[in-house]
Amino acid sequence: MKNHILTALLFLMGSVCFAQDEQPVSGQIAGHDYVDLGLPSGTLWATYNVGATKPTEYGGYFAWGETEPKEEYNFRTYKWCKGSYDSMTKYCTESGFGFVDKKTVLDPEDDAATANWGGSWRMPTKNEIIELIDGCTWEWIENFQGSGVNGCLGNSKLNGASIFLPAAGNRNGTDFEKDGKYGYYWSSSLDKLYPDDAYNLYFSNDGKLHYKAYYRHYGYNVRAVSIKEYTVSFYTKDSVLIESQKVKKGKSATAVDAPIVDGYEFIG
């Protein structure tokens, strides 16, 4: 009996080019540039902030779990509480902080990256922020590429690609604070012990990146992420395409129905 072997070919699409401000770009998702830093998780990082159009623009400031910038940032104006830190109405793990729903990661509709950019874009988790910090060497840059913008430049330890994070400061009340000196970027992860806080990446002009949990009502920037995808294509013995599937790194393609060919047996 002759055997028919169904083959699956893997293609990683995208090539390295350069975007505005001469930052490396590996490709686009839903119209927005990303850079592949070669991180073990396959996480792809956007090259600019949500609300921006290039790496040196600050972009929007978002309270954690809100999807639009606003004029005033405090618990009185925060969407997910009743005016105080101990009256949370969503994303709460302790009764002393409000209504307990045990949610610890933002739903897509409350994710500023997903809501504004669509596609597979979302805010990074705490662990993805830690991976970014550890996966790059970081340095403080003043007047980045002559733009007048300060920030931190990360160079991947794995493939040499780079990413720039502007020091856009934060919003507190009606004030802009610390722009040009500090950068703050939300994750999608709640602090389970103190659910009035959520985790964020932050840095100052010492060039060192950290993560911590802080009050959800603050207006911080958002740098979106997505996950590397492969195109898995299934062919017959005569090289006729049966089906192509998009598969995220670490996941499996779905087996297709075995083709029927006289004199052949489908084995895998």
mmCIF file of N, CA and C in Angstrom, residues 80-82 84-102 195-196 216:
data_model
loop_
_atom_site.group_PDB
_atom_site.id
_atom_site.type_symbol
_atom_site.label_atom_id
_atom_site.label_comp_id
_atom_site.label_asym_id
_atom_site.label_seq_id
_atom_site.Cartn_x
_atom_site.Cartn_y
_atom_site.Cartn_z
ATOM 1 N N TRP A 80 -13.954 52.518 37.217
ATOM 2 C CA TRP A 80 -14.231 51.267 37.912
ATOM 3 C C TRP A 80 -14.233 51.397 39.430
ATOM 4 N N CYS A 81 -14.693 52.519 39.950
ATOM 5 C CA CYS A 81 -14.905 52.645 41.383
ATOM 6 C C CYS A 81 -16.006 53.673 41.628
ATOM 7 N N LYS A 82 -16.393 53.800 42.889
ATOM 8 C CA LYS A 82 -17.431 54.759 43.261
ATOM 9 C C LYS A 82 -16.808 55.951 43.981
ATOM 10 N N SER A 84 -13.616 56.237 45.337
ATOM 11 C CA SER A 84 -12.537 56.046 46.299
ATOM 12 C C SER A 84 -11.835 54.721 46.035
ATOM 13 N N TYR A 85 -10.647 54.576 46.599
ATOM 14 C CA TYR A 85 -9.823 53.392 46.348
ATOM 15 C C TYR A 85 -10.466 52.105 46.874
ATOM 16 N N ASP A 86 -11.366 52.213 47.847
ATOM 17 C CA ASP A 86 -11.963 51.023 48.478
ATOM 18 C C ASP A 86 -13.387 50.752 48.004
ATOM 19 N N SER A 87 -13.715 51.260 46.804
ATOM 20 C CA SER A 87 -15.072 51.041 46.284
ATOM 21 C C SER A 87 -15.029 50.547 44.844
ATOM 22 N N MET A 88 -14.076 49.639 44.543
ATOM 23 C CA MET A 88 -13.934 49.123 43.187
ATOM 24 C C MET A 88 -15.187 48.356 42.755
ATOM 25 N N THR A 89 -15.558 48.537 41.508
ATOM 26 C CA THR A 89 -16.740 47.865 40.967
ATOM 27 C C THR A 89 -16.383 46.765 39.974
ATOM 28 N N LYS A 90 -15.111 46.693 39.556
ATOM 29 C CA LYS A 90 -14.637 45.640 38.665
ATOM 30 C C LYS A 90 -13.145 45.472 38.875
ATOM 31 N N TYR A 91 -12.671 44.255 38.685
ATOM 32 C CA TYR A 91 -11.271 43.900 38.907
ATOM 33 C C TYR A 91 -10.920 44.101 40.382
ATOM 34 N N CYS A 92 -11.415 43.204 41.183
ATOM 35 C CA CYS A 92 -11.195 43.298 42.635
ATOM 36 C C CYS A 92 -11.101 41.894 43.221
ATOM 37 N N THR A 93 -10.093 41.680 44.048
ATOM 38 C CA THR A 93 -9.853 40.369 44.652
ATOM 39 C C THR A 93 -9.999 40.363 46.169
ATOM 40 N N GLU A 94 -10.178 41.515 46.786
ATOM 41 C CA GLU A 94 -10.275 41.627 48.241
ATOM 42 C C GLU A 94 -11.471 42.484 48.609
ATOM 43 N N SER A 95 -12.296 42.003 49.545
ATOM 44 C CA SER A 95 -13.543 42.692 49.893
ATOM 45 C C SER A 95 -13.306 44.075 50.496
ATOM 46 N N GLY A 96 -12.128 44.298 51.073
ATOM 47 C CA GLY A 96 -11.826 45.604 51.636
ATOM 48 C C GLY A 96 -11.621 46.690 50.591
ATOM 49 N N PHE A 97 -11.611 46.289 49.310
ATOM 50 C CA PHE A 97 -11.395 47.254 48.230
ATOM 51 C C PHE A 97 -12.606 47.392 47.307
ATOM 52 N N GLY A 98 -13.708 46.692 47.633
ATOM 53 C CA GLY A 98 -14.893 46.833 46.805
ATOM 54 C C GLY A 98 -15.523 45.504 46.461
ATOM 55 N N PHE A 99 -16.265 45.490 45.357
ATOM 56 C CA PHE A 99 -16.988 44.300 44.903
ATOM 57 C C PHE A 99 -16.010 43.271 44.349
ATOM 58 N N VAL A 100 -16.008 42.082 44.943
ATOM 59 C CA VAL A 100 -15.050 41.045 44.570
ATOM 60 C C VAL A 100 -15.553 40.261 43.364
ATOM 61 N N ASP A 101 -14.810 40.326 42.263
ATOM 62 C CA ASP A 101 -15.145 39.508 41.088
ATOM 63 C C ASP A 101 -14.000 38.585 40.685
ATOM 64 N N LYS A 102 -12.843 38.693 41.371
ATOM 65 C CA LYS A 102 -11.677 37.841 41.155
ATOM 66 C C LYS A 102 -11.022 38.033 39.789
ATOM 67 N N PRO A 195 -5.868 45.462 45.164
ATOM 68 C CA PRO A 195 -6.491 45.619 43.848
ATOM 69 C C PRO A 195 -6.886 47.046 43.470
ATOM 70 N N ASP A 196 -6.538 48.019 44.288
ATOM 71 C CA ASP A 196 -6.644 49.404 43.821
ATOM 72 C C ASP A 196 -5.418 49.778 42.996
ATOM 73 N N ARG A 216 -4.563 52.655 40.178
ATOM 74 C CA ARG A 216 -5.166 52.456 38.861
ATOM 75 C C ARG A 216 -5.670 53.737 38.208
#
